[in-house]
Amino acid sequence: MKIVSKTSNPIVVTSGEPAGIGPELCLQLASRAWPVPLVVLGDRDLLVSRARILGLDMGALDILHLPLAAPAIAGQPNAANANYVLQMLDRALAGCVSGEFSAMVTAPVHKSIINDAGISFTGHTEYLARHTGTSRVVMLLAGAGLRVALATTHLALKDVPTAITQAGLEATLRILHNDLQNKFGITRPRILVAGLNPHAGEGGHMGREEIDVIIPVLNRLRTEGMQLVGPLPADTLFTKNVLAGSDAQLAMYHDQGLAVLKYAAFDEGINVTLGLPIIRTSVDHGTALDLAGTGRASASSLFAAVDAAIHIARRRI
């Protein structure tokens, strides 16, 4: 897929689940001067209405209008708007591919509401991979000095062990290593790799995934010059002394890594999808339906995601 991208082109921000906090977080973008143009994608009437309710100044916020399918009430998601949410992603993606936009930033969506509409959807990461023809992508969350990547993403815990294969783990580490160099400017990344089992398997007494899958992959990639440390017990990997000098950390499954990241940087953490032919960053929180329409939701994570998209886009020119 050929991508035409220039950092002088706008960054597009999808406003996410219309009943959640995404629209009001996007409105807060108008409170700051950005070094590149931003375009918010969503229903103009919804954004104007939410701004009026919350007393927010929209300023000169540039809105690319996509109409809702049904009225949106803060805190009350409606499956009738599931296609509207996906149309935003499709429009943003098409603009990134064509070069109309230099990057996309996504506000949160409500996965279960999309599924309730009869649409199979496991998350932004998988959706964007499928629609760009990308065979493998890596979810990386960053904040509070951490860059936590995931070997598996949205899977039931019982399915994780069989999903971790030598080929898959090697592909994940190659993407992580490559994008740390190309998107983050780290010449020789040092990556800490967690084991799957407690105590990293304890020599095979608590599981053999470390011995049979993880260690052979790490040894093979080390011969190519990659700086890989592990497999490490996950309960000590994220301690201060072990983290010192590392550039990223690879967790084997979703909650193993993200529980730590969200504890450390819930308000300011971001999600970066590695391996895509486009630049995509996101907030690292959900739709917060209980906060929607109250004005209490923090836009810190969205601001950090926009900052990261700008930084990465500038490196790609």
PDB file of C-alpha atoms in Angstrom, residues 4-301:
ATOM      1  CA  VAL A   4       1.608   9.764   0.568  1.00  0.00           C
ATOM      2  CA  SER A   5       2.200  11.731   3.771  1.00  0.00           C
ATOM      3  CA  LYS A   6       3.400  15.213   4.626  1.00  0.00           C
ATOM      4  CA  THR A   7       3.500  16.710   8.088  1.00  0.00           C
ATOM      5  CA  SER A   8       2.108  19.979   6.733  1.00  0.00           C
ATOM      6  CA  ASN A   9      -1.115  18.107   6.031  1.00  0.00           C
ATOM      7  CA  PRO A  10      -3.675  17.977   8.832  1.00  0.00           C
ATOM      8  CA  ILE A  11      -3.919  15.314  11.482  1.00  0.00           C
ATOM      9  CA  VAL A  12      -7.409  13.846  11.631  1.00  0.00           C
ATOM     10  CA  VAL A  13      -9.026  13.078  14.982  1.00  0.00           C
ATOM     11  CA  THR A  14     -11.998  10.717  15.049  1.00  0.00           C
ATOM     12  CA  SER A  15     -14.495  11.673  17.755  1.00  0.00           C
ATOM     13  CA  GLY A  16     -15.374   8.072  18.670  1.00  0.00           C
ATOM     14  CA  GLU A  17     -18.529   6.756  20.354  1.00  0.00           C
ATOM     15  CA  PRO A  18     -20.997   9.652  20.132  1.00  0.00           C
ATOM     16  CA  ALA A  19     -22.555   8.877  23.534  1.00  0.00           C
ATOM     17  CA  GLY A  20     -19.165   8.769  25.243  1.00  0.00           C
ATOM     18  CA  ILE A  21     -16.577  11.360  26.193  1.00  0.00           C
ATOM     19  CA  GLY A  22     -14.874  11.408  22.783  1.00  0.00           C
ATOM     20  CA  PRO A  23     -16.816  14.363  21.329  1.00  0.00           C
ATOM     21  CA  GLU A  24     -16.193  16.620  24.332  1.00  0.00           C
ATOM     22  CA  LEU A  25     -12.501  15.670  24.463  1.00  0.00           C
ATOM     23  CA  CYS A  26     -12.207  16.640  20.800  1.00  0.00           C
ATOM     24  CA  LEU A  27     -13.860  19.970  21.550  1.00  0.00           C
ATOM     25  CA  GLN A  28     -11.110  20.700  24.069  1.00  0.00           C
ATOM     26  CA  LEU A  29      -8.539  20.584  21.258  1.00  0.00           C
ATOM     27  CA  ALA A  30      -9.679  24.116  20.434  1.00  0.00           C
ATOM     28  CA  SER A  31      -8.194  25.344  23.719  1.00  0.00           C
ATOM     29  CA  ARG A  32      -4.619  24.937  22.526  1.00  0.00           C
ATOM     30  CA  ALA A  33      -2.557  26.144  19.576  1.00  0.00           C
ATOM     31  CA  TRP A  34      -1.150  23.189  17.621  1.00  0.00           C
ATOM     32  CA  PRO A  35       1.899  23.276  15.321  1.00  0.00           C
ATOM     33  CA  VAL A  36      -0.038  21.502  12.539  1.00  0.00           C
ATOM     34  CA  PRO A  37      -3.697  21.743  11.488  1.00  0.00           C
ATOM     35  CA  LEU A  38      -6.162  19.377  13.156  1.00  0.00           C
ATOM     36  CA  VAL A  39      -9.422  18.120  11.671  1.00  0.00           C
ATOM     37  CA  VAL A  40     -12.073  16.580  13.930  1.00  0.00           C
ATOM     38  CA  LEU A  41     -14.199  13.953  12.236  1.00  0.00           C
ATOM     39  CA  GLY A  42     -17.786  13.565  13.436  1.00  0.00           C
ATOM     40  CA  ASP A  43     -21.319  14.908  13.391  1.00  0.00           C
ATOM     41  CA  ARG A  44     -21.172  18.716  13.440  1.00  0.00           C
ATOM     42  CA  ASP A  45     -24.542  19.121  15.190  1.00  0.00           C
ATOM     43  CA  LEU A  46     -23.500  16.695  17.931  1.00  0.00           C
ATOM     44  CA  LEU A  47     -20.284  18.623  18.556  1.00  0.00           C
ATOM     45  CA  VAL A  48     -22.050  21.991  18.558  1.00  0.00           C
ATOM     46  CA  SER A  49     -24.713  20.669  20.945  1.00  0.00           C
ATOM     47  CA  ARG A  50     -22.162  19.139  23.330  1.00  0.00           C
ATOM     48  CA  ALA A  51     -20.145  22.362  23.291  1.00  0.00           C
ATOM     49  CA  ARG A  52     -23.253  24.358  24.174  1.00  0.00           C
ATOM     50  CA  ILE A  53     -24.187  22.010  27.031  1.00  0.00           C
ATOM     51  CA  LEU A  54     -20.689  22.111  28.529  1.00  0.00           C
ATOM     52  CA  GLY A  55     -20.014  25.785  27.824  1.00  0.00           C
ATOM     53  CA  LEU A  56     -16.978  24.973  25.684  1.00  0.00           C
ATOM     54  CA  ASP A  57     -15.610  27.389  23.106  1.00  0.00           C
ATOM     55  CA  MET A  58     -15.206  25.637  19.767  1.00  0.00           C
ATOM     56  CA  GLY A  59     -13.051  28.453  18.482  1.00  0.00           C
ATOM     57  CA  ALA A  60     -11.896  27.775  14.949  1.00  0.00           C
ATOM     58  CA  LEU A  61     -12.086  23.989  15.354  1.00  0.00           C
ATOM     59  CA  ASP A  62     -12.099  22.418  11.890  1.00  0.00           C
ATOM     60  CA  ILE A  63     -14.848  19.776  11.682  1.00  0.00           C
ATOM     61  CA  LEU A  64     -15.231  17.264   8.871  1.00  0.00           C
ATOM     62  CA  HIS A  65     -18.914  16.408   9.065  1.00  0.00           C
ATOM     63  CA  LEU A  66     -20.258  12.884   9.045  1.00  0.00           C
ATOM     64  CA  PRO A  67     -23.928  12.578  10.006  1.00  0.00           C
ATOM     65  CA  LEU A  68     -25.154  10.429  12.864  1.00  0.00           C
ATOM     66  CA  ALA A  69     -27.622   7.677  12.021  1.00  0.00           C
ATOM     67  CA  ALA A  70     -29.647   8.353  15.174  1.00  0.00           C
ATOM     68  CA  PRO A  71     -29.652  11.065  17.860  1.00  0.00           C
ATOM     69  CA  ALA A  72     -26.858  10.640  20.413  1.00  0.00           C
ATOM     70  CA  ILE A  73     -27.549  11.122  24.112  1.00  0.00           C
ATOM     71  CA  ALA A  74     -24.548  11.439  26.424  1.00  0.00           C
ATOM     72  CA  GLY A  75     -24.115   8.276  28.448  1.00  0.00           C
ATOM     73  CA  GLN A  76     -26.638   6.250  26.434  1.00  0.00           C
ATOM     74  CA  PRO A  77     -24.979   4.422  23.511  1.00  0.00           C
ATOM     75  CA  ASN A  78     -27.174   3.352  20.634  1.00  0.00           C
ATOM     76  CA  ALA A  79     -26.292   0.437  18.354  1.00  0.00           C
ATOM     77  CA  ALA A  80     -27.941   2.338  15.500  1.00  0.00           C
ATOM     78  CA  ASN A  81     -24.803   4.531  15.423  1.00  0.00           C
ATOM     79  CA  ALA A  82     -22.353   1.637  15.125  1.00  0.00           C
ATOM     80  CA  ASN A  83     -21.892   2.147  11.399  1.00  0.00           C
ATOM     81  CA  TYR A  84     -21.371   5.872  11.956  1.00  0.00           C
ATOM     82  CA  VAL A  85     -18.439   5.051  14.259  1.00  0.00           C
ATOM     83  CA  LEU A  86     -16.881   2.736  11.676  1.00  0.00           C
ATOM     84  CA  GLN A  87     -17.487   5.233   8.866  1.00  0.00           C
ATOM     85  CA  MET A  88     -15.326   7.707  10.781  1.00  0.00           C
ATOM     86  CA  LEU A  89     -12.500   5.172  10.883  1.00  0.00           C
ATOM     87  CA  ASP A  90     -12.920   4.405   7.166  1.00  0.00           C
ATOM     88  CA  ARG A  91     -12.863   8.096   6.231  1.00  0.00           C
ATOM     89  CA  ALA A  92      -9.835   8.839   8.399  1.00  0.00           C
ATOM     90  CA  LEU A  93      -7.973   5.829   7.047  1.00  0.00           C
ATOM     91  CA  ALA A  94      -8.726   6.730   3.440  1.00  0.00           C
ATOM     92  CA  GLY A  95      -7.418  10.237   4.065  1.00  0.00           C
ATOM     93  CA  CYS A  96      -4.203   8.928   5.598  1.00  0.00           C
ATOM     94  CA  VAL A  97      -3.626   6.550   2.699  1.00  0.00           C
ATOM     95  CA  SER A  98      -4.183   9.275   0.105  1.00  0.00           C
ATOM     96  CA  GLY A  99      -1.979  11.796   1.909  1.00  0.00           C
ATOM     97  CA  GLU A 100      -4.868  14.114   2.728  1.00  0.00           C
ATOM     98  CA  PHE A 101      -3.966  13.566   6.405  1.00  0.00           C
ATOM     99  CA  SER A 102      -0.509  12.993   7.853  1.00  0.00           C
ATOM    100  CA  ALA A 103      -1.770  10.843  10.746  1.00  0.00           C
ATOM    101  CA  MET A 104      -4.920   9.746  12.539  1.00  0.00           C
ATOM    102  CA  VAL A 105      -5.750   9.999  16.228  1.00  0.00           C
ATOM    103  CA  THR A 106      -8.712   8.067  17.574  1.00  0.00           C
ATOM    104  CA  ALA A 107     -11.025   8.813  20.465  1.00  0.00           C
ATOM    105  CA  PRO A 108     -12.498   5.736  22.195  1.00  0.00           C
ATOM    106  CA  VAL A 109     -15.222   3.541  20.759  1.00  0.00           C
ATOM    107  CA  HIS A 110     -17.573   1.135  22.527  1.00  0.00           C
ATOM    108  CA  LYS A 111     -16.764  -2.343  21.201  1.00  0.00           C
ATOM    109  CA  SER A 112     -19.794  -4.099  22.680  1.00  0.00           C
ATOM    110  CA  ILE A 113     -22.224  -1.604  21.125  1.00  0.00           C
ATOM    111  CA  ILE A 114     -20.690  -2.226  17.700  1.00  0.00           C
ATOM    112  CA  ASN A 115     -21.014  -5.964  18.290  1.00  0.00           C
ATOM    113  CA  ASP A 116     -24.613  -5.476  19.436  1.00  0.00           C
ATOM    114  CA  ALA A 117     -25.279  -4.051  15.973  1.00  0.00           C
ATOM    115  CA  GLY A 118     -24.240  -7.398  14.494  1.00  0.00           C
ATOM    116  CA  ILE A 119     -20.801  -6.193  13.399  1.00  0.00           C
ATOM    117  CA  SER A 120     -17.759  -8.228  14.379  1.00  0.00           C
ATOM    118  CA  PHE A 121     -15.332  -5.756  15.950  1.00  0.00           C
ATOM    119  CA  THR A 122     -12.551  -6.461  18.449  1.00  0.00           C
ATOM    120  CA  GLY A 123     -10.869  -3.061  18.410  1.00  0.00           C
ATOM    121  CA  HIS A 124      -9.260  -0.251  16.425  1.00  0.00           C
ATOM    122  CA  THR A 125      -5.977  -2.152  16.132  1.00  0.00           C
ATOM    123  CA  GLU A 126      -7.419  -5.208  14.431  1.00  0.00           C
ATOM    124  CA  TYR A 127      -9.833  -3.159  12.305  1.00  0.00           C
ATOM    125  CA  LEU A 128      -7.111  -0.933  10.886  1.00  0.00           C
ATOM    126  CA  ALA A 129      -4.831  -3.892  10.245  1.00  0.00           C
ATOM    127  CA  ARG A 130      -7.553  -5.661   8.261  1.00  0.00           C
ATOM    128  CA  HIS A 131      -8.472  -2.590   6.247  1.00  0.00           C
ATOM    129  CA  THR A 132      -4.870  -1.820   5.296  1.00  0.00           C
ATOM    130  CA  GLY A 133      -4.074  -5.429   4.415  1.00  0.00           C
ATOM    131  CA  THR A 134      -1.488  -5.576   7.188  1.00  0.00           C
ATOM    132  CA  SER A 135      -0.814  -9.139   8.300  1.00  0.00           C
ATOM    133  CA  ARG A 136       0.479  -8.222  11.743  1.00  0.00           C
ATOM    134  CA  VAL A 137       0.414  -5.114  13.887  1.00  0.00           C
ATOM    135  CA  VAL A 138       1.584  -4.437  17.421  1.00  0.00           C
ATOM    136  CA  MET A 139      -0.251  -2.492  20.103  1.00  0.00           C
ATOM    137  CA  LEU A 140       2.090  -0.203  22.037  1.00  0.00           C
ATOM    138  CA  LEU A 141       0.944   1.886  24.981  1.00  0.00           C
ATOM    139  CA  ALA A 142       3.187   4.625  26.274  1.00  0.00           C
ATOM    140  CA  GLY A 143       3.234   6.908  29.278  1.00  0.00           C
ATOM    141  CA  ALA A 144       5.121   7.644  32.500  1.00  0.00           C
ATOM    142  CA  GLY A 145       8.384   6.611  30.855  1.00  0.00           C
ATOM    143  CA  LEU A 146       7.017   3.210  29.764  1.00  0.00           C
ATOM    144  CA  ARG A 147       6.493   1.829  26.264  1.00  0.00           C
ATOM    145  CA  VAL A 148       4.548  -1.386  26.740  1.00  0.00           C
ATOM    146  CA  ALA A 149       3.949  -3.538  23.657  1.00  0.00           C
ATOM    147  CA  LEU A 150       1.728  -6.618  23.532  1.00  0.00           C
ATOM    148  CA  ALA A 151       2.447 -10.006  21.993  1.00  0.00           C
ATOM    149  CA  THR A 152      -1.321 -10.699  21.965  1.00  0.00           C
ATOM    150  CA  THR A 153      -4.138  -8.181  22.222  1.00  0.00           C
ATOM    151  CA  HIS A 154      -7.861  -8.723  22.713  1.00  0.00           C
ATOM    152  CA  LEU A 155      -8.018 -12.422  23.497  1.00  0.00           C
ATOM    153  CA  ALA A 156      -9.646 -14.441  26.243  1.00  0.00           C
ATOM    154  CA  LEU A 157      -6.982 -15.493  28.737  1.00  0.00           C
ATOM    155  CA  LYS A 158      -7.566 -19.174  27.970  1.00  0.00           C
ATOM    156  CA  ASP A 159      -6.587 -18.545  24.313  1.00  0.00           C
ATOM    157  CA  VAL A 160      -3.317 -16.730  24.999  1.00  0.00           C
ATOM    158  CA  PRO A 161      -0.853 -19.669  25.338  1.00  0.00           C
ATOM    159  CA  THR A 162      -1.721 -21.189  21.968  1.00  0.00           C
ATOM    160  CA  ALA A 163      -1.646 -17.741  20.326  1.00  0.00           C
ATOM    161  CA  ILE A 164       1.999 -17.231  21.303  1.00  0.00           C
ATOM    162  CA  THR A 165       4.039 -18.980  18.628  1.00  0.00           C
ATOM    163  CA  GLN A 166       7.659 -18.621  17.612  1.00  0.00           C
ATOM    164  CA  ALA A 167       6.710 -17.127  14.256  1.00  0.00           C
ATOM    165  CA  GLY A 168       4.239 -14.683  15.787  1.00  0.00           C
ATOM    166  CA  LEU A 169       6.555 -13.607  18.582  1.00  0.00           C
ATOM    167  CA  GLU A 170       9.431 -13.080  16.167  1.00  0.00           C
ATOM    168  CA  ALA A 171       7.248 -10.959  13.889  1.00  0.00           C
ATOM    169  CA  THR A 172       6.078  -8.887  16.858  1.00  0.00           C
ATOM    170  CA  LEU A 173       9.622  -8.238  18.061  1.00  0.00           C
ATOM    171  CA  ARG A 174      10.775  -7.264  14.576  1.00  0.00           C
ATOM    172  CA  ILE A 175       7.927  -4.748  14.225  1.00  0.00           C
ATOM    173  CA  LEU A 176       8.580  -3.352  17.694  1.00  0.00           C
ATOM    174  CA  HIS A 177      12.316  -3.038  17.081  1.00  0.00           C
ATOM    175  CA  ASN A 178      11.848  -1.467  13.644  1.00  0.00           C
ATOM    176  CA  ASP A 179       9.270   1.102  14.761  1.00  0.00           C
ATOM    177  CA  LEU A 180      11.247   2.057  17.865  1.00  0.00           C
ATOM    178  CA  GLN A 181      13.992   2.996  15.415  1.00  0.00           C
ATOM    179  CA  ASN A 182      11.881   4.597  12.691  1.00  0.00           C
ATOM    180  CA  LYS A 183       9.021   6.168  14.658  1.00  0.00           C
ATOM    181  CA  PHE A 184      10.739   6.977  17.931  1.00  0.00           C
ATOM    182  CA  GLY A 185      14.299   7.577  16.716  1.00  0.00           C
ATOM    183  CA  ILE A 186      15.945   5.029  19.042  1.00  0.00           C
ATOM    184  CA  THR A 187      19.034   3.725  17.258  1.00  0.00           C
ATOM    185  CA  ARG A 188      19.618   0.554  19.297  1.00  0.00           C
ATOM    186  CA  PRO A 189      16.469  -0.249  21.257  1.00  0.00           C
ATOM    187  CA  ARG A 190      16.788  -2.278  24.450  1.00  0.00           C
ATOM    188  CA  ILE A 191      13.627  -4.339  24.914  1.00  0.00           C
ATOM    189  CA  LEU A 192      12.586  -6.207  28.054  1.00  0.00           C
ATOM    190  CA  VAL A 193      10.514  -9.318  27.334  1.00  0.00           C
ATOM    191  CA  ALA A 194       8.133 -10.801  29.895  1.00  0.00           C
ATOM    192  CA  GLY A 195       7.568 -14.479  30.370  1.00  0.00           C
ATOM    193  CA  LEU A 196       4.067 -15.870  30.046  1.00  0.00           C
ATOM    194  CA  ASN A 197       3.937 -17.866  33.259  1.00  0.00           C
ATOM    195  CA  PRO A 198       4.542 -16.879  36.888  1.00  0.00           C
ATOM    196  CA  HIS A 199       8.282 -16.612  37.582  1.00  0.00           C
ATOM    197  CA  ALA A 200       8.828 -16.897  33.797  1.00  0.00           C
ATOM    198  CA  GLY A 201       7.953 -20.582  34.001  1.00  0.00           C
ATOM    199  CA  GLU A 202      10.437 -21.377  36.783  1.00  0.00           C
ATOM    200  CA  GLY A 203      12.588 -23.594  34.592  1.00  0.00           C
ATOM    201  CA  GLY A 204       9.601 -25.419  33.142  1.00  0.00           C
ATOM    202  CA  HIS A 205       7.922 -26.260  36.450  1.00  0.00           C
ATOM    203  CA  MET A 206       5.173 -23.659  35.850  1.00  0.00           C
ATOM    204  CA  GLY A 207       4.845 -24.067  32.091  1.00  0.00           C
ATOM    205  CA  ARG A 208       7.093 -24.626  29.097  1.00  0.00           C
ATOM    206  CA  GLU A 209       6.161 -21.632  26.890  1.00  0.00           C
ATOM    207  CA  GLU A 210       9.331 -19.811  27.925  1.00  0.00           C
ATOM    208  CA  ILE A 211      11.544 -22.802  27.072  1.00  0.00           C
ATOM    209  CA  ASP A 212       9.761 -23.935  23.916  1.00  0.00           C
ATOM    210  CA  VAL A 213       8.725 -20.600  22.382  1.00  0.00           C
ATOM    211  CA  ILE A 214      10.103 -17.425  23.937  1.00  0.00           C
ATOM    212  CA  ILE A 215      13.774 -18.281  24.611  1.00  0.00           C
ATOM    213  CA  PRO A 216      14.476 -19.725  21.119  1.00  0.00           C
ATOM    214  CA  VAL A 217      13.068 -16.573  19.499  1.00  0.00           C
ATOM    215  CA  LEU A 218      15.077 -14.234  21.726  1.00  0.00           C
ATOM    216  CA  ASN A 219      18.274 -16.197  21.099  1.00  0.00           C
ATOM    217  CA  ARG A 220      17.718 -16.147  17.342  1.00  0.00           C
ATOM    218  CA  LEU A 221      17.110 -12.395  17.202  1.00  0.00           C
ATOM    219  CA  ARG A 222      20.053 -11.653  19.485  1.00  0.00           C
ATOM    220  CA  THR A 223      22.340 -13.131  16.831  1.00  0.00           C
ATOM    221  CA  GLU A 224      21.111 -10.307  14.563  1.00  0.00           C
ATOM    222  CA  GLY A 225      22.163  -7.695  17.097  1.00  0.00           C
ATOM    223  CA  MET A 226      18.849  -7.006  18.823  1.00  0.00           C
ATOM    224  CA  GLN A 227      19.132  -6.062  22.497  1.00  0.00           C
ATOM    225  CA  LEU A 228      16.559  -8.329  24.112  1.00  0.00           C
ATOM    226  CA  VAL A 229      16.420  -9.054  27.829  1.00  0.00           C
ATOM    227  CA  GLY A 230      14.369 -11.963  29.132  1.00  0.00           C
ATOM    228  CA  PRO A 231      12.133 -13.741  29.463  1.00  0.00           C
ATOM    229  CA  LEU A 232      11.673 -11.941  32.760  1.00  0.00           C
ATOM    230  CA  PRO A 233       9.084 -12.610  35.469  1.00  0.00           C
ATOM    231  CA  ALA A 234       6.309 -10.115  34.819  1.00  0.00           C
ATOM    232  CA  ASP A 235       5.904  -9.299  38.499  1.00  0.00           C
ATOM    233  CA  THR A 236       9.428  -7.845  38.682  1.00  0.00           C
ATOM    234  CA  LEU A 237       9.928  -6.640  35.085  1.00  0.00           C
ATOM    235  CA  PHE A 238       8.167  -3.359  35.868  1.00  0.00           C
ATOM    236  CA  THR A 239      10.219  -2.525  38.946  1.00  0.00           C
ATOM    237  CA  LYS A 240      12.436   0.554  38.847  1.00  0.00           C
ATOM    238  CA  ASN A 241      15.807  -1.195  38.805  1.00  0.00           C
ATOM    239  CA  VAL A 242      14.854  -3.680  36.079  1.00  0.00           C
ATOM    240  CA  LEU A 243      13.306  -0.996  33.876  1.00  0.00           C
ATOM    241  CA  ALA A 244      16.396   1.227  34.064  1.00  0.00           C
ATOM    242  CA  GLY A 245      17.959   1.691  30.634  1.00  0.00           C
ATOM    243  CA  SER A 246      15.185  -0.061  28.712  1.00  0.00           C
ATOM    244  CA  ASP A 247      13.391   1.513  25.756  1.00  0.00           C
ATOM    245  CA  ALA A 248      10.339  -0.743  25.628  1.00  0.00           C
ATOM    246  CA  GLN A 249       8.738  -3.674  27.366  1.00  0.00           C
ATOM    247  CA  LEU A 250       6.942  -6.585  25.677  1.00  0.00           C
ATOM    248  CA  ALA A 251       4.113  -8.223  27.625  1.00  0.00           C
ATOM    249  CA  MET A 252       2.648 -11.552  26.547  1.00  0.00           C
ATOM    250  CA  TYR A 253      -0.995 -10.581  27.023  1.00  0.00           C
ATOM    251  CA  HIS A 254      -3.220  -7.553  27.461  1.00  0.00           C
ATOM    252  CA  ASP A 255      -3.612  -7.172  31.219  1.00  0.00           C
ATOM    253  CA  GLN A 256      -0.087  -8.352  32.015  1.00  0.00           C
ATOM    254  CA  GLY A 257       1.294  -5.124  30.593  1.00  0.00           C
ATOM    255  CA  LEU A 258      -1.559  -2.667  30.525  1.00  0.00           C
ATOM    256  CA  ALA A 259      -2.541  -2.955  34.168  1.00  0.00           C
ATOM    257  CA  VAL A 260       0.873  -1.519  35.014  1.00  0.00           C
ATOM    258  CA  LEU A 261       0.800   1.136  32.295  1.00  0.00           C
ATOM    259  CA  LYS A 262      -2.658   2.362  33.204  1.00  0.00           C
ATOM    260  CA  TYR A 263      -1.784   2.487  36.882  1.00  0.00           C
ATOM    261  CA  ALA A 264       1.250   4.606  36.082  1.00  0.00           C
ATOM    262  CA  ALA A 265      -0.237   6.867  33.393  1.00  0.00           C
ATOM    263  CA  PHE A 266      -3.989   6.488  33.051  1.00  0.00           C
ATOM    264  CA  ASP A 267      -4.700  10.157  32.342  1.00  0.00           C
ATOM    265  CA  GLU A 268      -1.760  10.703  29.988  1.00  0.00           C
ATOM    266  CA  GLY A 269      -1.057   7.302  28.448  1.00  0.00           C
ATOM    267  CA  ILE A 270      -1.421   6.809  24.706  1.00  0.00           C
ATOM    268  CA  ASN A 271      -1.780   3.928  22.274  1.00  0.00           C
ATOM    269  CA  VAL A 272       0.358   3.701  19.128  1.00  0.00           C
ATOM    270  CA  THR A 273      -0.344   1.017  16.526  1.00  0.00           C
ATOM    271  CA  LEU A 274       2.972  -0.271  15.196  1.00  0.00           C
ATOM    272  CA  GLY A 275       3.374  -2.027  11.866  1.00  0.00           C
ATOM    273  CA  LEU A 276       0.685  -0.098   9.975  1.00  0.00           C
ATOM    274  CA  PRO A 277       1.543   1.744   6.749  1.00  0.00           C
ATOM    275  CA  ILE A 278      -0.052   4.841   8.320  1.00  0.00           C
ATOM    276  CA  ILE A 279       0.450   6.666  11.618  1.00  0.00           C
ATOM    277  CA  ARG A 280      -2.235   5.978  14.208  1.00  0.00           C
ATOM    278  CA  THR A 281      -2.250   7.009  17.851  1.00  0.00           C
ATOM    279  CA  SER A 282      -5.056   6.921  20.372  1.00  0.00           C
ATOM    280  CA  VAL A 283      -6.115   7.605  23.917  1.00  0.00           C
ATOM    281  CA  ASP A 284      -5.535   4.665  26.260  1.00  0.00           C
ATOM    282  CA  HIS A 285      -8.919   4.840  27.995  1.00  0.00           C
ATOM    283  CA  GLY A 286     -12.497   3.934  27.192  1.00  0.00           C
ATOM    284  CA  THR A 287     -15.691   5.828  26.476  1.00  0.00           C
ATOM    285  CA  ALA A 288     -16.387   6.651  30.170  1.00  0.00           C
ATOM    286  CA  LEU A 289     -20.143   6.782  29.668  1.00  0.00           C
ATOM    287  CA  ASP A 290     -20.644   7.839  33.276  1.00  0.00           C
ATOM    288  CA  LEU A 291     -18.622  11.009  32.625  1.00  0.00           C
ATOM    289  CA  ALA A 292     -20.059  11.854  29.206  1.00  0.00           C
ATOM    290  CA  GLY A 293     -21.759  15.230  29.158  1.00  0.00           C
ATOM    291  CA  THR A 294     -20.529  16.196  32.639  1.00  0.00           C
ATOM    292  CA  GLY A 295     -17.425  18.160  31.656  1.00  0.00           C
ATOM    293  CA  ARG A 296     -15.316  16.160  34.131  1.00  0.00           C
ATOM    294  CA  ALA A 297     -13.421  14.046  31.592  1.00  0.00           C
ATOM    295  CA  SER A 298      -9.723  14.840  31.182  1.00  0.00           C
ATOM    296  CA  ALA A 299      -8.377  15.459  27.684  1.00  0.00           C
ATOM    297  CA  SER A 300      -4.762  14.813  28.758  1.00  0.00           C
ATOM    298  CA  SER A 301      -4.519  11.456  26.990  1.00  0.00           C
TER     299      SER A 301
END
